[in-house]
Amino acid sequence: MLVLTRKPGEKIMIGDEIVITFLESRGSEGIRIGIDAPRHLAIKREEIFEAVADANREAAHAPSDAEAILKGLLGGEG
């Protein structure tokens, strides 16, 4: 892990296409950053990424009769 100290307005380059700009410090609330990156790159907060991963893991462990239950609820034939 690279650890840096930056002042508001200073930037960090990641590769040739990603620029992180430090906007302001808000004391104990944290810091504000801006990220410029190509649209094809997904940028997510870690807690969102983890929540989606957890939901996917839960969905993968659905009961074996989940398909029949869903079909029944949707009026399909099971």
mmCIF file of C-alpha atoms in Angstrom:
data_model
loop_
_atom_site.group_PDB
_atom_site.id
_atom_site.type_symbol
_atom_site.label_atom_id
_atom_site.label_comp_id
_atom_site.label_asym_id
_atom_site.label_seq_id
_atom_site.Cartn_x
_atom_site.Cartn_y
_atom_site.Cartn_z
ATOM 1 C CA MET A 1 0.000 0.000 0.000
ATOM 2 C CA LEU A 2 1.281 3.435 -0.915
ATOM 3 C CA VAL A 3 0.655 6.024 1.805
ATOM 4 C CA LEU A 4 0.839 9.709 0.862
ATOM 5 C CA THR A 5 0.175 13.062 2.434
ATOM 6 C CA ARG A 6 -1.593 15.490 0.117
ATOM 7 C CA LYS A 7 -2.881 19.037 0.435
ATOM 8 C CA PRO A 8 -6.146 20.319 -1.064
ATOM 9 C CA GLY A 9 -5.734 20.771 -4.819
ATOM 10 C CA GLU A 10 -2.935 18.229 -5.108
ATOM 11 C CA LYS A 11 -3.434 15.181 -7.314
ATOM 12 C CA ILE A 12 -2.368 11.579 -7.669
ATOM 13 C CA MET A 13 -2.126 9.812 -11.036
ATOM 14 C CA ILE A 14 -2.946 6.116 -11.364
ATOM 15 C CA GLY A 15 -1.693 4.983 -14.723
ATOM 16 C CA ASP A 16 -2.332 7.410 -17.579
ATOM 17 C CA GLU A 17 -6.106 7.665 -17.237
ATOM 18 C CA ILE A 18 -7.037 8.034 -13.554
ATOM 19 C CA VAL A 19 -6.566 11.252 -11.595
ATOM 20 C CA ILE A 20 -7.467 11.581 -7.920
ATOM 21 C CA THR A 21 -7.756 15.163 -6.693
ATOM 22 C CA PHE A 22 -7.828 16.010 -2.995
ATOM 23 C CA LEU A 23 -10.520 18.655 -2.640
ATOM 24 C CA GLU A 24 -10.712 19.482 1.068
ATOM 25 C CA SER A 25 -10.238 18.179 4.564
ATOM 26 C CA ARG A 26 -13.289 18.086 6.803
ATOM 27 C CA GLY A 27 -11.492 17.279 10.027
ATOM 28 C CA SER A 28 -12.960 14.282 11.820
ATOM 29 C CA GLU A 29 -15.551 13.836 9.020
ATOM 30 C CA GLY A 30 -12.823 12.829 6.572
ATOM 31 C CA ILE A 31 -11.561 14.265 3.307
ATOM 32 C CA ARG A 32 -13.273 14.987 0.010
ATOM 33 C CA ILE A 33 -11.689 13.591 -3.129
ATOM 34 C CA GLY A 34 -12.572 13.776 -6.797
ATOM 35 C CA ILE A 35 -11.858 10.939 -9.210
ATOM 36 C CA ASP A 36 -11.482 11.401 -12.968
ATOM 37 C CA ALA A 37 -11.488 8.051 -14.752
ATOM 38 C CA PRO A 38 -12.740 6.568 -18.032
ATOM 39 C CA ARG A 39 -16.436 5.678 -18.004
ATOM 40 C CA HIS A 40 -15.722 1.981 -18.586
ATOM 41 C CA LEU A 41 -14.102 1.713 -15.135
ATOM 42 C CA ALA A 42 -16.472 1.060 -12.263
ATOM 43 C CA ILE A 43 -15.720 3.176 -9.207
ATOM 44 C CA LYS A 44 -17.506 2.062 -6.050
ATOM 45 C CA ARG A 45 -17.162 2.759 -2.358
ATOM 46 C CA GLU A 46 -15.855 -0.320 -0.579
ATOM 47 C CA GLU A 47 -18.982 -0.698 1.582
ATOM 48 C CA ILE A 48 -21.184 -0.779 -1.552
ATOM 49 C CA PHE A 49 -18.899 -3.305 -3.223
ATOM 50 C CA GLU A 50 -19.003 -5.518 -0.105
ATOM 51 C CA ALA A 51 -22.809 -5.244 0.222
ATOM 52 C CA VAL A 52 -23.279 -6.372 -3.392
ATOM 53 C CA ALA A 53 -20.804 -9.236 -2.928
ATOM 54 C CA ASP A 54 -22.612 -10.346 0.261
ATOM 55 C CA ALA A 55 -26.004 -10.241 -1.498
ATOM 56 C CA ASN A 56 -24.595 -12.315 -4.365
ATOM 57 C CA ARG A 57 -23.211 -14.892 -1.930
ATOM 58 C CA GLU A 58 -26.604 -15.128 -0.196
ATOM 59 C CA ALA A 59 -28.397 -15.541 -3.529
ATOM 60 C CA ALA A 60 -26.016 -18.339 -4.491
ATOM 61 C CA HIS A 61 -27.123 -20.267 -1.391
ATOM 62 C CA ALA A 62 -30.851 -20.117 -2.148
ATOM 63 C CA PRO A 63 -32.887 -23.167 -1.122
ATOM 64 C CA SER A 64 -33.057 -25.947 -3.698
ATOM 65 C CA ASP A 65 -36.805 -25.396 -4.137
ATOM 66 C CA ALA A 66 -36.452 -21.619 -4.636
ATOM 67 C CA GLU A 67 -37.214 -21.847 -8.362
ATOM 68 C CA ALA A 68 -40.479 -23.713 -7.747
ATOM 69 C CA ILE A 69 -41.472 -21.236 -5.022
ATOM 70 C CA LEU A 70 -40.830 -18.268 -7.327
ATOM 71 C CA LYS A 71 -42.747 -19.861 -10.183
ATOM 72 C CA GLY A 72 -45.661 -20.474 -7.814
ATOM 73 C CA LEU A 73 -45.621 -16.855 -6.649
ATOM 74 C CA LEU A 74 -45.480 -15.579 -10.219
ATOM 75 C CA GLY A 75 -48.274 -17.874 -11.415
ATOM 76 C CA GLY A 76 -46.000 -20.116 -13.469
ATOM 77 C CA GLU A 77 -46.108 -23.865 -13.553
ATOM 78 C CA GLY A 78 -43.686 -25.609 -11.198
#
